[in-house]
Amino acid sequence: VQLQASGGGMVQPGGSLGLSCAASGIISVINDMGWYRQAPGEQRELVATITSGGSTNYADSVKGRFTISRDNAKNTAYLQMNSLKPEDTAVYYCNADVLSHLESWVAGNYWGRGTQVTVSS
């Protein structure tokens, strides 16, 4: 299973960016998907998660500004980021809990390569 994240870039404070994360490979079911971020010198932190049923969870620092969504048919999660602040600058990583059926069921947690988001004037 591979996760491909895209959509990062540079934006001015107050601007918006959208990220997407597409999962590919042998996938039977994707349970939770999420976005995490890591700023220089900091630990990786949760940004937002979404269940297969659409229930969401957000870090307090992004509530009301970021929206996570997913398209189960496309095995893709999205993160719409509005009212961006300089402190949102980080490498953003997508994550997914995946069930795959080969000869037997295999449960795995996967990370995508990060995508840089820079908020600066």
PDB file of C-alpha atoms in Angstrom:
ATOM      1  CA  VAL A   1       0.000   0.000   0.000  1.00  0.00           C
ATOM      2  CA  GLN A   2       1.276   3.444  -0.908  1.00  0.00           C
ATOM      3  CA  LEU A   3      -0.009   6.861   0.059  1.00  0.00           C
ATOM      4  CA  GLN A   4       0.678   9.727  -2.313  1.00  0.00           C
ATOM      5  CA  ALA A   5       0.218  13.202  -0.884  1.00  0.00           C
ATOM      6  CA  SER A   6       0.053  16.301  -3.012  1.00  0.00           C
ATOM      7  CA  GLY A   7      -0.961  19.938  -2.875  1.00  0.00           C
ATOM      8  CA  GLY A   8       1.573  21.581  -0.598  1.00  0.00           C
ATOM      9  CA  GLY A   9       3.209  24.880  -1.350  1.00  0.00           C
ATOM     10  CA  MET A  10       3.741  28.397  -0.127  1.00  0.00           C
ATOM     11  CA  VAL A  11       0.956  30.798   0.761  1.00  0.00           C
ATOM     12  CA  GLN A  12       0.616  34.122   2.535  1.00  0.00           C
ATOM     13  CA  PRO A  13      -0.969  34.344   5.990  1.00  0.00           C
ATOM     14  CA  GLY A  14      -4.716  34.217   5.694  1.00  0.00           C
ATOM     15  CA  GLY A  15      -4.547  32.201   2.510  1.00  0.00           C
ATOM     16  CA  SER A  16      -5.785  28.716   1.674  1.00  0.00           C
ATOM     17  CA  LEU A  17      -4.300  25.472   0.467  1.00  0.00           C
ATOM     18  CA  GLY A  18      -5.738  22.037  -0.230  1.00  0.00           C
ATOM     19  CA  LEU A  19      -3.961  18.738   0.257  1.00  0.00           C
ATOM     20  CA  SER A  20      -4.919  15.350  -1.089  1.00  0.00           C
ATOM     21  CA  CYS A  21      -3.766  11.847  -0.210  1.00  0.00           C
ATOM     22  CA  ALA A  22      -4.444   8.941  -2.538  1.00  0.00           C
ATOM     23  CA  ALA A  23      -3.990   5.363  -1.394  1.00  0.00           C
ATOM     24  CA  SER A  24      -3.069   2.665  -3.867  1.00  0.00           C
ATOM     25  CA  GLY A  25      -2.138  -0.997  -3.805  1.00  0.00           C
ATOM     26  CA  ILE A  26      -3.923  -4.053  -2.490  1.00  0.00           C
ATOM     27  CA  ILE A  27      -6.681  -2.442  -0.457  1.00  0.00           C
ATOM     28  CA  SER A  28      -9.823  -4.067   0.831  1.00  0.00           C
ATOM     29  CA  VAL A  29     -10.868  -1.533   3.438  1.00  0.00           C
ATOM     30  CA  ILE A  30      -9.468   1.803   4.591  1.00  0.00           C
ATOM     31  CA  ASN A  31     -10.527   2.604   8.121  1.00  0.00           C
ATOM     32  CA  ASP A  32      -9.218   5.840   9.638  1.00  0.00           C
ATOM     33  CA  MET A  33      -7.326   8.306   7.480  1.00  0.00           C
ATOM     34  CA  GLY A  34      -5.555  11.304   8.858  1.00  0.00           C
ATOM     35  CA  TRP A  35      -3.201  14.189   8.449  1.00  0.00           C
ATOM     36  CA  TYR A  36      -0.267  14.902  10.717  1.00  0.00           C
ATOM     37  CA  ARG A  37       2.375  17.595  10.570  1.00  0.00           C
ATOM     38  CA  GLN A  38       5.893  18.165  11.777  1.00  0.00           C
ATOM     39  CA  ALA A  39       7.526  21.555  12.080  1.00  0.00           C
ATOM     40  CA  PRO A  40      11.320  21.918  12.280  1.00  0.00           C
ATOM     41  CA  GLY A  41      12.567  20.900  15.692  1.00  0.00           C
ATOM     42  CA  GLU A  42       9.131  19.695  16.753  1.00  0.00           C
ATOM     43  CA  GLN A  43       7.479  16.309  17.140  1.00  0.00           C
ATOM     44  CA  ARG A  44       4.953  15.082  14.626  1.00  0.00           C
ATOM     45  CA  GLU A  45       1.453  16.064  15.729  1.00  0.00           C
ATOM     46  CA  LEU A  46      -2.059  15.142  14.748  1.00  0.00           C
ATOM     47  CA  VAL A  47      -3.901  17.629  12.568  1.00  0.00           C
ATOM     48  CA  ALA A  48      -7.126  15.817  11.716  1.00  0.00           C
ATOM     49  CA  THR A  49      -8.543  12.330  11.277  1.00  0.00           C
ATOM     50  CA  ILE A  50     -11.612  10.913   9.587  1.00  0.00           C
ATOM     51  CA  THR A  51     -13.249   7.510   9.919  1.00  0.00           C
ATOM     52  CA  SER A  52     -14.626   5.497   7.041  1.00  0.00           C
ATOM     53  CA  GLY A  53     -18.052   6.683   8.108  1.00  0.00           C
ATOM     54  CA  GLY A  54     -17.041  10.328   7.986  1.00  0.00           C
ATOM     55  CA  SER A  55     -16.594  11.140  11.669  1.00  0.00           C
ATOM     56  CA  THR A  56     -13.879  13.715  12.124  1.00  0.00           C
ATOM     57  CA  ASN A  57     -11.460  14.809  14.813  1.00  0.00           C
ATOM     58  CA  TYR A  58      -9.314  17.948  14.792  1.00  0.00           C
ATOM     59  CA  ALA A  59      -6.457  19.391  16.753  1.00  0.00           C
ATOM     60  CA  ASP A  60      -7.626  22.412  18.721  1.00  0.00           C
ATOM     61  CA  SER A  61      -5.171  24.607  16.833  1.00  0.00           C
ATOM     62  CA  VAL A  62      -6.894  23.984  13.490  1.00  0.00           C
ATOM     63  CA  LYS A  63     -10.559  23.711  14.479  1.00  0.00           C
ATOM     64  CA  GLY A  64     -12.713  26.044  12.434  1.00  0.00           C
ATOM     65  CA  ARG A  65      -9.968  26.587   9.849  1.00  0.00           C
ATOM     66  CA  PHE A  66      -9.181  23.135   8.460  1.00  0.00           C
ATOM     67  CA  THR A  67     -11.601  20.586   7.033  1.00  0.00           C
ATOM     68  CA  ILE A  68     -10.796  16.933   6.447  1.00  0.00           C
ATOM     69  CA  SER A  69     -12.860  14.882   4.030  1.00  0.00           C
ATOM     70  CA  ARG A  70     -12.557  11.686   2.032  1.00  0.00           C
ATOM     71  CA  ASP A  71     -13.820   9.958  -1.062  1.00  0.00           C
ATOM     72  CA  ASN A  72     -14.028   6.272  -0.255  1.00  0.00           C
ATOM     73  CA  ALA A  73     -14.563   5.317  -3.888  1.00  0.00           C
ATOM     74  CA  LYS A  74     -11.241   6.952  -4.758  1.00  0.00           C
ATOM     75  CA  ASN A  75      -9.391   5.869  -1.593  1.00  0.00           C
ATOM     76  CA  THR A  76      -8.493   9.520  -1.155  1.00  0.00           C
ATOM     77  CA  ALA A  77      -8.481  11.915   1.774  1.00  0.00           C
ATOM     78  CA  TYR A  78      -8.393  15.685   1.551  1.00  0.00           C
ATOM     79  CA  LEU A  79      -7.422  18.512   3.854  1.00  0.00           C
ATOM     80  CA  GLN A  80      -8.732  21.980   3.079  1.00  0.00           C
ATOM     81  CA  MET A  81      -6.758  24.569   5.002  1.00  0.00           C
ATOM     82  CA  ASN A  82      -8.144  28.094   5.305  1.00  0.00           C
ATOM     83  CA  SER A  83      -7.027  31.159   7.256  1.00  0.00           C
ATOM     84  CA  LEU A  84      -3.515  29.794   7.327  1.00  0.00           C
ATOM     85  CA  LYS A  85      -1.076  31.130   9.905  1.00  0.00           C
ATOM     86  CA  PRO A  86       2.729  31.097   9.959  1.00  0.00           C
ATOM     87  CA  GLU A  87       2.562  28.525  12.754  1.00  0.00           C
ATOM     88  CA  ASP A  88       0.884  26.117  10.323  1.00  0.00           C
ATOM     89  CA  THR A  89       4.198  25.878   8.485  1.00  0.00           C
ATOM     90  CA  ALA A  90       5.287  22.241   8.558  1.00  0.00           C
ATOM     91  CA  VAL A  91       5.695  19.092   6.554  1.00  0.00           C
ATOM     92  CA  TYR A  92       2.275  17.467   6.334  1.00  0.00           C
ATOM     93  CA  TYR A  93       1.959  13.674   6.278  1.00  0.00           C
ATOM     94  CA  CYS A  94      -1.032  11.530   5.490  1.00  0.00           C
ATOM     95  CA  ASN A  95      -1.751   8.308   7.326  1.00  0.00           C
ATOM     96  CA  ALA A  96      -4.153   5.445   6.816  1.00  0.00           C
ATOM     97  CA  ASP A  97      -5.237   2.238   8.519  1.00  0.00           C
ATOM     98  CA  VAL A  98      -5.710  -0.332   5.774  1.00  0.00           C
ATOM     99  CA  LEU A  99      -7.027  -3.867   5.627  1.00  0.00           C
ATOM    100  CA  SER A 100      -5.752  -5.931   2.724  1.00  0.00           C
ATOM    101  CA  HIS A 101      -6.769  -9.420   1.780  1.00  0.00           C
ATOM    102  CA  LEU A 102      -4.073 -11.500   0.154  1.00  0.00           C
ATOM    103  CA  GLU A 103      -4.024 -15.107   1.245  1.00  0.00           C
ATOM    104  CA  SER A 104      -5.209 -13.793   4.593  1.00  0.00           C
ATOM    105  CA  TRP A 105      -6.251 -10.500   6.091  1.00  0.00           C
ATOM    106  CA  VAL A 106      -3.410  -8.088   6.765  1.00  0.00           C
ATOM    107  CA  ALA A 107      -3.882  -4.911   8.779  1.00  0.00           C
ATOM    108  CA  GLY A 108      -1.368  -2.139   8.328  1.00  0.00           C
ATOM    109  CA  ASN A 109      -0.788   1.499   9.192  1.00  0.00           C
ATOM    110  CA  TYR A 110       0.812   3.468   6.394  1.00  0.00           C
ATOM    111  CA  TRP A 111       2.418   6.871   6.002  1.00  0.00           C
ATOM    112  CA  GLY A 112       2.811   8.930   2.887  1.00  0.00           C
ATOM    113  CA  ARG A 113       5.822  11.054   2.083  1.00  0.00           C
ATOM    114  CA  GLY A 114       5.385  14.501   3.470  1.00  0.00           C
ATOM    115  CA  THR A 115       4.408  17.583   1.570  1.00  0.00           C
ATOM    116  CA  GLN A 116       5.740  20.978   2.615  1.00  0.00           C
ATOM    117  CA  VAL A 117       3.341  23.741   3.581  1.00  0.00           C
ATOM    118  CA  THR A 118       4.898  27.155   4.150  1.00  0.00           C
ATOM    119  CA  VAL A 119       2.898  30.138   5.361  1.00  0.00           C
ATOM    120  CA  SER A 120       4.884  33.314   5.051  1.00  0.00           C
ATOM    121  CA  SER A 121       4.555  36.872   3.874  1.00  0.00           C
TER     122      SER A 121
END
